[in-house]
Amino acid sequence: MAVVTMRQLLESGVHFGHQTRRWNPKMKRFILTERNGIYIIDLEKTVQDIERTYDFVKETVAHGGTILFVGTKKQAQETIVEQATRVGMPYVTERWLGGMLTNFSTVHKRLQRLKELELVDFDDVASSGLTKKELLMMSREKEKLDRTLGGIRNMNKVPSAIWIVDTKKEHLAVAEAQKLNIPVVAILDTNCDPDEVDYRIPGNDDAIRSVSLLTRVVADAVAAGKIQRSGGEAATEEEPMPEWEREMLAKADAHDAAVAAQDAEAAPVQADAEAAPAQTEPSEAPVEPAEVAEPAADAQTEPAAEETPAESTDQA
């Protein structure tokens, strides 16, 4: 079954590129045609690349990997948070901090600081041993760290791969990933450089519906990888089952229920059939004495027939 259909891509506007004057010549092989000054992306190639990307993400997560979701533009922020949270993956939706990957040891220290501040009760001034001003400063520090690093608070090492919406805007994240040889998975619009991306999905990275659809596909791949890693067990809330798998499971349950109902209807009929011979066997047993008594009756009638001629001779 296809990960995503051509109709879904068309309805989400994935095929719309940028204006013809804003393009990267390296993207020419992914462009189908031009309409009203806008490039149209070849969705057949998009579907092929989605399948390839889906398999890569699934296998990466199945082997214990982590996917970092990155999208700081307004069109992507809400979707990135929703899908990354759904599958329990780290995400970045605010400004990308320089060194977030290449200097992760320092970033990890800031994450530890954030966790320490989360344990502080800023409303209890008396027992904290701090002044109101000190608590206020710490509260502001916590808010800043939570805003910039809150999405990666549970990331203890650099990710295995990184999902990016708009590589032009997230050029710092792309550069750091390339330095560390971290695979880059991204949406490629007609103004992007395909050489910067390891696993590409040609498509519209500006429309909200397009970004939502493609990010959901990547999140579904993460969920499938987690299910495979756990040995095929049913998905939990943190590891949701894709919609197509839920439909297959529902059909299987309906089939099993129908078979069970047929077995339940056949059980009383079979029980009656087994009970019928047991009821007829006792009634046949008394018949045998009647059959044995028939010769005795014949023996009594035969002498009567012999006496009849004797009586007739006496009368004569």
PDB file of C-alpha atoms in Angstrom:
ATOM      1  CA  MET A   1       0.000   0.000   0.000  1.00  0.00           C
ATOM      2  CA  ALA A   2       1.305   3.456  -0.954  1.00  0.00           C
ATOM      3  CA  VAL A   3       2.440   5.696   1.868  1.00  0.00           C
ATOM      4  CA  VAL A   4       0.612   8.636   0.296  1.00  0.00           C
ATOM      5  CA  THR A   5      -1.543   8.924  -2.826  1.00  0.00           C
ATOM      6  CA  MET A   6      -1.250  11.314  -5.740  1.00  0.00           C
ATOM      7  CA  ARG A   7      -4.674  12.734  -4.886  1.00  0.00           C
ATOM      8  CA  GLN A   8      -3.548  13.642  -1.364  1.00  0.00           C
ATOM      9  CA  LEU A   9      -0.506  15.425  -2.770  1.00  0.00           C
ATOM     10  CA  LEU A  10      -2.612  17.364  -5.269  1.00  0.00           C
ATOM     11  CA  GLU A  11      -5.236  18.353  -2.695  1.00  0.00           C
ATOM     12  CA  SER A  12      -2.501  19.618  -0.363  1.00  0.00           C
ATOM     13  CA  GLY A  13      -0.815  21.677  -3.085  1.00  0.00           C
ATOM     14  CA  VAL A  14       2.486  19.828  -2.870  1.00  0.00           C
ATOM     15  CA  HIS A  15       3.026  20.334  -6.624  1.00  0.00           C
ATOM     16  CA  PHE A  16       3.244  24.146  -6.492  1.00  0.00           C
ATOM     17  CA  GLY A  17       6.788  25.508  -6.631  1.00  0.00           C
ATOM     18  CA  HIS A  18       8.171  29.039  -6.522  1.00  0.00           C
ATOM     19  CA  GLN A  19       8.035  31.674  -9.216  1.00  0.00           C
ATOM     20  CA  THR A  20      10.145  30.945 -12.265  1.00  0.00           C
ATOM     21  CA  ARG A  21      12.536  33.780 -11.436  1.00  0.00           C
ATOM     22  CA  ARG A  22      13.226  32.212  -8.021  1.00  0.00           C
ATOM     23  CA  TRP A  23      14.604  28.772  -8.690  1.00  0.00           C
ATOM     24  CA  ASN A  24      17.697  26.636  -8.449  1.00  0.00           C
ATOM     25  CA  PRO A  25      18.777  25.123 -11.791  1.00  0.00           C
ATOM     26  CA  LYS A  26      19.725  21.910  -9.962  1.00  0.00           C
ATOM     27  CA  MET A  27      16.012  21.336  -9.340  1.00  0.00           C
ATOM     28  CA  LYS A  28      15.255  21.200 -13.056  1.00  0.00           C
ATOM     29  CA  ARG A  29      14.933  17.401 -13.091  1.00  0.00           C
ATOM     30  CA  PHE A  30      12.157  17.581 -10.488  1.00  0.00           C
ATOM     31  CA  ILE A  31      10.089  20.183 -12.387  1.00  0.00           C
ATOM     32  CA  LEU A  32       7.268  19.019 -14.653  1.00  0.00           C
ATOM     33  CA  THR A  33       6.204  22.279 -16.304  1.00  0.00           C
ATOM     34  CA  GLU A  34       5.487  25.975 -15.735  1.00  0.00           C
ATOM     35  CA  ARG A  35       2.058  27.546 -15.279  1.00  0.00           C
ATOM     36  CA  ASN A  36       1.368  31.278 -14.962  1.00  0.00           C
ATOM     37  CA  GLY A  37       4.919  32.021 -13.922  1.00  0.00           C
ATOM     38  CA  ILE A  38       5.035  29.246 -11.292  1.00  0.00           C
ATOM     39  CA  TYR A  39       6.899  25.970 -11.575  1.00  0.00           C
ATOM     40  CA  ILE A  40       4.918  22.740 -11.203  1.00  0.00           C
ATOM     41  CA  ILE A  41       6.745  19.895  -9.448  1.00  0.00           C
ATOM     42  CA  ASP A  42       6.612  16.371 -10.903  1.00  0.00           C
ATOM     43  CA  LEU A  43       4.584  14.456  -8.308  1.00  0.00           C
ATOM     44  CA  GLU A  44       5.515  11.057  -9.736  1.00  0.00           C
ATOM     45  CA  LYS A  45       9.084  11.664  -8.599  1.00  0.00           C
ATOM     46  CA  THR A  46       7.759  13.029  -5.321  1.00  0.00           C
ATOM     47  CA  VAL A  47       5.872   9.784  -4.634  1.00  0.00           C
ATOM     48  CA  GLN A  48       8.982   7.723  -5.385  1.00  0.00           C
ATOM     49  CA  ASP A  49      11.130   9.840  -3.059  1.00  0.00           C
ATOM     50  CA  ILE A  50       8.489   9.672  -0.314  1.00  0.00           C
ATOM     51  CA  GLU A  51       8.624   5.859  -0.421  1.00  0.00           C
ATOM     52  CA  ARG A  52      12.422   5.930  -0.211  1.00  0.00           C
ATOM     53  CA  THR A  53      12.416   8.464   2.634  1.00  0.00           C
ATOM     54  CA  TYR A  54       9.719   6.565   4.547  1.00  0.00           C
ATOM     55  CA  ASP A  55      11.761   3.354   4.444  1.00  0.00           C
ATOM     56  CA  PHE A  56      14.919   5.145   5.597  1.00  0.00           C
ATOM     57  CA  VAL A  57      13.235   6.839   8.563  1.00  0.00           C
ATOM     58  CA  LYS A  58      11.456   3.630   9.555  1.00  0.00           C
ATOM     59  CA  GLU A  59      14.659   1.569   9.531  1.00  0.00           C
ATOM     60  CA  THR A  60      16.601   4.281  11.364  1.00  0.00           C
ATOM     61  CA  VAL A  61      14.097   4.376  14.225  1.00  0.00           C
ATOM     62  CA  ALA A  62      13.732   0.581  14.237  1.00  0.00           C
ATOM     63  CA  HIS A  63      17.452   0.324  15.011  1.00  0.00           C
ATOM     64  CA  GLY A  64      17.178   2.745  17.942  1.00  0.00           C
ATOM     65  CA  GLY A  65      17.779   6.004  16.079  1.00  0.00           C
ATOM     66  CA  THR A  66      16.325   9.445  16.773  1.00  0.00           C
ATOM     67  CA  ILE A  67      14.893  11.929  14.260  1.00  0.00           C
ATOM     68  CA  LEU A  68      15.146  15.655  15.050  1.00  0.00           C
ATOM     69  CA  PHE A  69      12.248  17.680  13.585  1.00  0.00           C
ATOM     70  CA  VAL A  70      13.226  21.226  12.568  1.00  0.00           C
ATOM     71  CA  GLY A  71      10.900  23.944  11.267  1.00  0.00           C
ATOM     72  CA  THR A  72      11.146  27.523  12.528  1.00  0.00           C
ATOM     73  CA  LYS A  73       8.938  29.196   9.908  1.00  0.00           C
ATOM     74  CA  LYS A  74       5.392  30.032  10.964  1.00  0.00           C
ATOM     75  CA  GLN A  75       3.799  27.628   8.493  1.00  0.00           C
ATOM     76  CA  ALA A  76       5.673  24.701  10.034  1.00  0.00           C
ATOM     77  CA  GLN A  77       5.846  25.426  13.774  1.00  0.00           C
ATOM     78  CA  GLU A  78       2.475  24.028  14.819  1.00  0.00           C
ATOM     79  CA  THR A  79       2.777  20.911  12.666  1.00  0.00           C
ATOM     80  CA  ILE A  80       6.329  20.204  13.819  1.00  0.00           C
ATOM     81  CA  VAL A  81       5.327  20.384  17.493  1.00  0.00           C
ATOM     82  CA  GLU A  82       2.205  18.261  16.968  1.00  0.00           C
ATOM     83  CA  GLN A  83       3.802  15.458  14.953  1.00  0.00           C
ATOM     84  CA  ALA A  84       7.098  15.310  16.870  1.00  0.00           C
ATOM     85  CA  THR A  85       5.239  15.171  20.186  1.00  0.00           C
ATOM     86  CA  ARG A  86       2.913  12.476  18.828  1.00  0.00           C
ATOM     87  CA  VAL A  87       5.814  10.116  18.170  1.00  0.00           C
ATOM     88  CA  GLY A  88       8.047  11.221  21.056  1.00  0.00           C
ATOM     89  CA  MET A  89      10.817  12.862  19.013  1.00  0.00           C
ATOM     90  CA  PRO A  90      12.780  16.086  19.719  1.00  0.00           C
ATOM     91  CA  TYR A  91      11.984  19.231  17.767  1.00  0.00           C
ATOM     92  CA  VAL A  92      13.123  22.818  17.175  1.00  0.00           C
ATOM     93  CA  THR A  93      10.563  25.468  16.246  1.00  0.00           C
ATOM     94  CA  GLU A  94      12.271  28.616  17.531  1.00  0.00           C
ATOM     95  CA  ARG A  95      15.562  30.112  16.395  1.00  0.00           C
ATOM     96  CA  TRP A  96      18.254  27.561  15.643  1.00  0.00           C
ATOM     97  CA  LEU A  97      21.088  28.080  18.117  1.00  0.00           C
ATOM     98  CA  GLY A  98      24.543  27.893  16.570  1.00  0.00           C
ATOM     99  CA  GLY A  99      26.347  24.775  17.739  1.00  0.00           C
ATOM    100  CA  MET A 100      23.196  22.896  18.663  1.00  0.00           C
ATOM    101  CA  LEU A 101      24.726  19.850  16.966  1.00  0.00           C
ATOM    102  CA  THR A 102      28.428  20.607  16.571  1.00  0.00           C
ATOM    103  CA  ASN A 103      28.738  21.849  20.171  1.00  0.00           C
ATOM    104  CA  PHE A 104      26.178  19.583  21.759  1.00  0.00           C
ATOM    105  CA  SER A 105      28.163  19.142  24.985  1.00  0.00           C
ATOM    106  CA  THR A 106      27.542  22.802  25.844  1.00  0.00           C
ATOM    107  CA  VAL A 107      23.908  22.565  24.803  1.00  0.00           C
ATOM    108  CA  HIS A 108      23.522  19.499  27.025  1.00  0.00           C
ATOM    109  CA  LYS A 109      24.726  21.532  30.022  1.00  0.00           C
ATOM    110  CA  ARG A 110      22.053  24.126  29.313  1.00  0.00           C
ATOM    111  CA  LEU A 111      19.484  21.332  29.194  1.00  0.00           C
ATOM    112  CA  GLN A 112      20.595  20.187  32.638  1.00  0.00           C
ATOM    113  CA  ARG A 113      20.239  23.756  33.856  1.00  0.00           C
ATOM    114  CA  LEU A 114      16.698  23.870  32.462  1.00  0.00           C
ATOM    115  CA  LYS A 115      15.785  20.696  34.345  1.00  0.00           C
ATOM    116  CA  GLU A 116      17.194  22.171  37.570  1.00  0.00           C
ATOM    117  CA  LEU A 117      15.121  25.335  37.168  1.00  0.00           C
ATOM    118  CA  GLU A 118      11.984  23.286  36.570  1.00  0.00           C
ATOM    119  CA  LEU A 119      12.309  21.918  40.113  1.00  0.00           C
ATOM    120  CA  VAL A 120      12.296  25.386  41.684  1.00  0.00           C
ATOM    121  CA  ASP A 121       9.044  26.693  43.181  1.00  0.00           C
ATOM    122  CA  PHE A 122       9.119  30.364  42.222  1.00  0.00           C
ATOM    123  CA  ASP A 123       5.988  31.143  44.249  1.00  0.00           C
ATOM    124  CA  ASP A 124       7.467  29.993  47.565  1.00  0.00           C
ATOM    125  CA  VAL A 125       9.830  32.823  48.458  1.00  0.00           C
ATOM    126  CA  ALA A 126      10.159  31.998  52.162  1.00  0.00           C
ATOM    127  CA  SER A 127      11.493  28.449  51.879  1.00  0.00           C
ATOM    128  CA  SER A 128      13.639  29.064  48.787  1.00  0.00           C
ATOM    129  CA  GLY A 129      16.234  31.120  50.644  1.00  0.00           C
ATOM    130  CA  LEU A 130      16.374  33.565  47.719  1.00  0.00           C
ATOM    131  CA  THR A 131      15.170  37.099  47.246  1.00  0.00           C
ATOM    132  CA  LYS A 132      12.259  37.987  45.010  1.00  0.00           C
ATOM    133  CA  LYS A 133      14.636  39.543  42.495  1.00  0.00           C
ATOM    134  CA  GLU A 134      16.762  36.391  42.318  1.00  0.00           C
ATOM    135  CA  LEU A 135      13.678  34.242  41.820  1.00  0.00           C
ATOM    136  CA  LEU A 136      12.451  36.605  39.103  1.00  0.00           C
ATOM    137  CA  MET A 137      15.783  36.382  37.275  1.00  0.00           C
ATOM    138  CA  MET A 138      15.736  32.590  37.506  1.00  0.00           C
ATOM    139  CA  SER A 139      12.152  32.498  36.263  1.00  0.00           C
ATOM    140  CA  ARG A 140      13.078  34.544  33.203  1.00  0.00           C
ATOM    141  CA  GLU A 141      16.063  32.291  32.566  1.00  0.00           C
ATOM    142  CA  LYS A 142      13.811  29.242  32.718  1.00  0.00           C
ATOM    143  CA  GLU A 143      11.326  30.759  30.260  1.00  0.00           C
ATOM    144  CA  LYS A 144      14.099  31.574  27.798  1.00  0.00           C
ATOM    145  CA  LEU A 145      15.651  28.116  27.997  1.00  0.00           C
ATOM    146  CA  ASP A 146      12.267  26.455  27.696  1.00  0.00           C
ATOM    147  CA  ARG A 147      11.429  28.513  24.619  1.00  0.00           C
ATOM    148  CA  THR A 148      14.688  27.745  22.793  1.00  0.00           C
ATOM    149  CA  LEU A 149      15.555  24.266  24.101  1.00  0.00           C
ATOM    150  CA  GLY A 150      12.269  22.902  25.415  1.00  0.00           C
ATOM    151  CA  GLY A 151      11.734  20.722  22.360  1.00  0.00           C
ATOM    152  CA  ILE A 152      15.045  18.879  22.831  1.00  0.00           C
ATOM    153  CA  ARG A 153      14.994  18.609  26.637  1.00  0.00           C
ATOM    154  CA  ASN A 154      15.098  14.793  26.468  1.00  0.00           C
ATOM    155  CA  MET A 155      17.709  14.542  23.703  1.00  0.00           C
ATOM    156  CA  ASN A 156      20.837  13.076  25.312  1.00  0.00           C
ATOM    157  CA  LYS A 157      22.937  12.813  22.149  1.00  0.00           C
ATOM    158  CA  VAL A 158      23.037  14.127  18.602  1.00  0.00           C
ATOM    159  CA  PRO A 159      20.198  12.728  16.457  1.00  0.00           C
ATOM    160  CA  SER A 160      20.575   9.928  13.938  1.00  0.00           C
ATOM    161  CA  ALA A 161      18.891  12.028  11.230  1.00  0.00           C
ATOM    162  CA  ILE A 162      17.240  15.423  10.913  1.00  0.00           C
ATOM    163  CA  TRP A 163      13.934  16.346   9.230  1.00  0.00           C
ATOM    164  CA  ILE A 164      13.940  19.919   7.896  1.00  0.00           C
ATOM    165  CA  VAL A 165      11.203  22.108   6.458  1.00  0.00           C
ATOM    166  CA  ASP A 166      12.802  24.716   4.123  1.00  0.00           C
ATOM    167  CA  THR A 167      16.538  24.091   3.835  1.00  0.00           C
ATOM    168  CA  LYS A 168      17.081  27.703   2.699  1.00  0.00           C
ATOM    169  CA  LYS A 169      15.837  29.072   6.012  1.00  0.00           C
ATOM    170  CA  GLU A 170      17.427  26.318   8.102  1.00  0.00           C
ATOM    171  CA  HIS A 171      20.837  26.555   6.402  1.00  0.00           C
ATOM    172  CA  LEU A 172      22.632  26.525   9.778  1.00  0.00           C
ATOM    173  CA  ALA A 173      21.038  23.222  10.731  1.00  0.00           C
ATOM    174  CA  VAL A 174      21.930  21.769   7.328  1.00  0.00           C
ATOM    175  CA  ALA A 175      25.556  22.912   7.629  1.00  0.00           C
ATOM    176  CA  GLU A 176      25.989  21.442  11.118  1.00  0.00           C
ATOM    177  CA  ALA A 177      24.419  18.142  10.071  1.00  0.00           C
ATOM    178  CA  GLN A 178      26.773  17.920   7.100  1.00  0.00           C
ATOM    179  CA  LYS A 179      29.800  18.510   9.329  1.00  0.00           C
ATOM    180  CA  LEU A 180      28.775  15.601  11.557  1.00  0.00           C
ATOM    181  CA  ASN A 181      27.675  13.386   8.638  1.00  0.00           C
ATOM    182  CA  ILE A 182      24.115  13.311   9.955  1.00  0.00           C
ATOM    183  CA  PRO A 183      21.647  12.392   7.162  1.00  0.00           C
ATOM    184  CA  VAL A 184      19.413  15.306   6.176  1.00  0.00           C
ATOM    185  CA  VAL A 185      15.798  14.548   5.245  1.00  0.00           C
ATOM    186  CA  ALA A 186      13.985  17.572   3.864  1.00  0.00           C
ATOM    187  CA  ILE A 187      11.315  19.068   1.630  1.00  0.00           C
ATOM    188  CA  LEU A 188      12.892  20.430  -1.558  1.00  0.00           C
ATOM    189  CA  ASP A 189      11.127  23.393  -3.124  1.00  0.00           C
ATOM    190  CA  THR A 190      12.183  24.699  -6.533  1.00  0.00           C
ATOM    191  CA  ASN A 191      14.559  27.230  -4.941  1.00  0.00           C
ATOM    192  CA  CYS A 192      16.515  24.652  -2.884  1.00  0.00           C
ATOM    193  CA  ASP A 193      19.799  22.865  -3.532  1.00  0.00           C
ATOM    194  CA  PRO A 194      19.262  19.077  -3.778  1.00  0.00           C
ATOM    195  CA  ASP A 195      22.967  18.420  -3.191  1.00  0.00           C
ATOM    196  CA  GLU A 196      22.574  19.490   0.456  1.00  0.00           C
ATOM    197  CA  VAL A 197      19.992  16.804   1.202  1.00  0.00           C
ATOM    198  CA  ASP A 198      20.496  13.057   1.580  1.00  0.00           C
ATOM    199  CA  TYR A 199      16.826  12.035   1.452  1.00  0.00           C
ATOM    200  CA  ARG A 200      14.718  14.541  -0.451  1.00  0.00           C
ATOM    201  CA  ILE A 201      10.998  15.048  -0.976  1.00  0.00           C
ATOM    202  CA  PRO A 202      10.371  17.501  -3.849  1.00  0.00           C
ATOM    203  CA  GLY A 203       7.409  19.617  -2.839  1.00  0.00           C
ATOM    204  CA  ASN A 204       5.948  22.859  -1.581  1.00  0.00           C
ATOM    205  CA  ASP A 205       7.569  23.979   1.686  1.00  0.00           C
ATOM    206  CA  ASP A 206       5.462  27.141   2.075  1.00  0.00           C
ATOM    207  CA  ALA A 207       1.844  25.925   2.123  1.00  0.00           C
ATOM    208  CA  ILE A 208       0.598  24.795   5.532  1.00  0.00           C
ATOM    209  CA  ARG A 209      -1.325  21.812   4.132  1.00  0.00           C
ATOM    210  CA  SER A 210       1.685  20.606   2.169  1.00  0.00           C
ATOM    211  CA  VAL A 211       4.029  20.901   5.147  1.00  0.00           C
ATOM    212  CA  SER A 212       1.486  19.167   7.391  1.00  0.00           C
ATOM    213  CA  LEU A 213       1.012  16.227   5.023  1.00  0.00           C
ATOM    214  CA  LEU A 214       4.715  15.569   4.439  1.00  0.00           C
ATOM    215  CA  THR A 215       5.612  15.993   8.114  1.00  0.00           C
ATOM    216  CA  ARG A 216       2.843  13.566   9.064  1.00  0.00           C
ATOM    217  CA  VAL A 217       4.274  11.005   6.619  1.00  0.00           C
ATOM    218  CA  VAL A 218       7.674  11.258   8.309  1.00  0.00           C
ATOM    219  CA  ALA A 219       6.043  10.966  11.744  1.00  0.00           C
ATOM    220  CA  ASP A 220       4.144   7.861  10.594  1.00  0.00           C
ATOM    221  CA  ALA A 221       7.455   6.364   9.480  1.00  0.00           C
ATOM    222  CA  VAL A 222       8.848   7.028  12.964  1.00  0.00           C
ATOM    223  CA  ALA A 223       5.822   5.336  14.532  1.00  0.00           C
ATOM    224  CA  ALA A 224       6.197   2.322  12.232  1.00  0.00           C
ATOM    225  CA  GLY A 225       9.864   2.073  13.169  1.00  0.00           C
ATOM    226  CA  LYS A 226       9.024   2.094  16.868  1.00  0.00           C
ATOM    227  CA  ILE A 227       6.471  -0.672  16.369  1.00  0.00           C
ATOM    228  CA  GLN A 228       9.029  -2.748  14.492  1.00  0.00           C
ATOM    229  CA  ARG A 229      11.616  -2.151  17.213  1.00  0.00           C
ATOM    230  CA  SER A 230       9.210  -3.277  19.927  1.00  0.00           C
ATOM    231  CA  GLY A 231       8.548  -6.564  18.124  1.00  0.00           C
ATOM    232  CA  GLY A 232       5.268  -5.644  16.476  1.00  0.00           C
ATOM    233  CA  GLU A 233       3.363  -4.943  19.687  1.00  0.00           C
ATOM    234  CA  ALA A 234       0.332  -2.702  19.557  1.00  0.00           C
ATOM    235  CA  ALA A 235       1.134   0.994  19.530  1.00  0.00           C
ATOM    236  CA  THR A 236       0.589   3.129  22.592  1.00  0.00           C
ATOM    237  CA  GLU A 237      -0.290   6.799  22.712  1.00  0.00           C
ATOM    238  CA  GLU A 238       3.383   7.663  22.345  1.00  0.00           C
ATOM    239  CA  GLU A 239       3.730   5.143  19.508  1.00  0.00           C
ATOM    240  CA  PRO A 240       0.532   5.547  17.487  1.00  0.00           C
ATOM    241  CA  MET A 241      -0.451   3.147  14.738  1.00  0.00           C
ATOM    242  CA  PRO A 242      -0.825   4.642  11.245  1.00  0.00           C
ATOM    243  CA  GLU A 243      -4.343   4.977   9.913  1.00  0.00           C
ATOM    244  CA  TRP A 244      -3.918   2.285   7.246  1.00  0.00           C
ATOM    245  CA  GLU A 245      -2.744  -0.236   9.870  1.00  0.00           C
ATOM    246  CA  ARG A 246      -5.736   0.589  12.090  1.00  0.00           C
ATOM    247  CA  GLU A 247      -8.088  -0.123   9.160  1.00  0.00           C
ATOM    248  CA  MET A 248      -6.453  -3.500   8.501  1.00  0.00           C
ATOM    249  CA  LEU A 249      -6.694  -4.399  12.187  1.00  0.00           C
ATOM    250  CA  ALA A 250     -10.383  -3.454  12.267  1.00  0.00           C
ATOM    251  CA  LYS A 251     -11.099  -5.665   9.245  1.00  0.00           C
ATOM    252  CA  ALA A 252      -9.285  -8.593  10.855  1.00  0.00           C
ATOM    253  CA  ASP A 253     -11.281  -8.158  14.079  1.00  0.00           C
ATOM    254  CA  ALA A 254     -14.552  -8.057  12.114  1.00  0.00           C
ATOM    255  CA  HIS A 255     -13.637 -11.274  10.294  1.00  0.00           C
ATOM    256  CA  ASP A 256     -12.791 -13.054  13.555  1.00  0.00           C
ATOM    257  CA  ALA A 257     -16.087 -11.916  15.081  1.00  0.00           C
ATOM    258  CA  ALA A 258     -18.058 -13.266  12.095  1.00  0.00           C
ATOM    259  CA  VAL A 259     -16.330 -16.649  12.328  1.00  0.00           C
ATOM    260  CA  ALA A 260     -17.033 -16.831  16.068  1.00  0.00           C
ATOM    261  CA  ALA A 261     -20.727 -16.059  15.473  1.00  0.00           C
ATOM    262  CA  GLN A 262     -21.010 -18.860  12.903  1.00  0.00           C
ATOM    263  CA  ASP A 263     -19.398 -21.328  15.298  1.00  0.00           C
ATOM    264  CA  ALA A 264     -21.816 -20.288  18.050  1.00  0.00           C
ATOM    265  CA  GLU A 265     -24.846 -20.925  15.782  1.00  0.00           C
ATOM    266  CA  ALA A 266     -23.564 -24.342  14.693  1.00  0.00           C
ATOM    267  CA  ALA A 267     -22.876 -25.574  18.248  1.00  0.00           C
ATOM    268  CA  PRO A 268     -26.591 -26.182  19.340  1.00  0.00           C
ATOM    269  CA  VAL A 269     -27.362 -28.084  16.107  1.00  0.00           C
ATOM    270  CA  GLN A 270     -24.421 -30.403  16.627  1.00  0.00           C
ATOM    271  CA  ALA A 271     -25.421 -30.982  20.274  1.00  0.00           C
ATOM    272  CA  ASP A 272     -28.983 -32.017  19.240  1.00  0.00           C
ATOM    273  CA  ALA A 273     -27.605 -34.411  16.640  1.00  0.00           C
ATOM    274  CA  GLU A 274     -25.425 -36.128  19.220  1.00  0.00           C
ATOM    275  CA  ALA A 275     -28.286 -36.398  21.753  1.00  0.00           C
ATOM    276  CA  ALA A 276     -30.784 -38.059  19.315  1.00  0.00           C
ATOM    277  CA  PRO A 277     -29.166 -41.583  19.203  1.00  0.00           C
ATOM    278  CA  ALA A 278     -28.967 -41.682  22.991  1.00  0.00           C
ATOM    279  CA  GLN A 279     -32.766 -41.246  23.249  1.00  0.00           C
ATOM    280  CA  THR A 280     -33.682 -43.995  20.741  1.00  0.00           C
ATOM    281  CA  GLU A 281     -31.417 -46.779  22.016  1.00  0.00           C
ATOM    282  CA  PRO A 282     -33.403 -47.532  25.272  1.00  0.00           C
ATOM    283  CA  SER A 283     -36.722 -47.901  23.365  1.00  0.00           C
ATOM    284  CA  GLU A 284     -35.290 -50.631  21.121  1.00  0.00           C
ATOM    285  CA  ALA A 285     -34.221 -52.889  24.043  1.00  0.00           C
ATOM    286  CA  PRO A 286     -37.748 -54.099  25.162  1.00  0.00           C
ATOM    287  CA  VAL A 287     -38.597 -55.306  21.650  1.00  0.00           C
ATOM    288  CA  GLU A 288     -36.433 -58.440  21.943  1.00  0.00           C
ATOM    289  CA  PRO A 289     -38.727 -60.337  24.477  1.00  0.00           C
ATOM    290  CA  ALA A 290     -41.727 -59.885  22.168  1.00  0.00           C
ATOM    291  CA  GLU A 291     -39.832 -61.479  19.291  1.00  0.00           C
ATOM    292  CA  VAL A 292     -38.837 -64.447  21.509  1.00  0.00           C
ATOM    293  CA  ALA A 293     -42.474 -64.991  22.659  1.00  0.00           C
ATOM    294  CA  GLU A 294     -43.854 -65.472  19.123  1.00  0.00           C
ATOM    295  CA  PRO A 295     -42.813 -69.164  18.791  1.00  0.00           C
ATOM    296  CA  ALA A 296     -44.607 -70.001  22.070  1.00  0.00           C
ATOM    297  CA  ALA A 297     -47.864 -68.658  20.715  1.00  0.00           C
ATOM    298  CA  ASP A 298     -47.493 -70.820  17.615  1.00  0.00           C
ATOM    299  CA  ALA A 299     -46.898 -73.897  19.767  1.00  0.00           C
ATOM    300  CA  GLN A 300     -50.190 -73.370  21.586  1.00  0.00           C
ATOM    301  CA  THR A 301     -52.218 -73.030  18.410  1.00  0.00           C
ATOM    302  CA  GLU A 302     -50.832 -76.113  16.671  1.00  0.00           C
ATOM    303  CA  PRO A 303     -52.350 -78.687  19.156  1.00  0.00           C
ATOM    304  CA  ALA A 304     -55.725 -77.025  18.830  1.00  0.00           C
ATOM    305  CA  ALA A 305     -55.592 -77.598  15.124  1.00  0.00           C
ATOM    306  CA  GLU A 306     -54.744 -81.307  15.629  1.00  0.00           C
ATOM    307  CA  GLU A 307     -57.689 -81.912  17.988  1.00  0.00           C
ATOM    308  CA  THR A 308     -60.251 -80.752  15.463  1.00  0.00           C
ATOM    309  CA  PRO A 309     -60.197 -83.912  13.246  1.00  0.00           C
ATOM    310  CA  ALA A 310     -60.563 -86.187  16.300  1.00  0.00           C
ATOM    311  CA  GLU A 311     -63.666 -84.470  17.419  1.00  0.00           C
ATOM    312  CA  SER A 312     -65.203 -84.817  13.959  1.00  0.00           C
ATOM    313  CA  THR A 313     -64.646 -88.604  13.858  1.00  0.00           C
ATOM    314  CA  ASP A 314     -66.310 -89.108  17.203  1.00  0.00           C
ATOM    315  CA  GLN A 315     -69.368 -87.330  15.961  1.00  0.00           C
ATOM    316  CA  ALA A 316     -69.423 -89.613  12.964  1.00  0.00           C
TER     317      ALA A 316
END
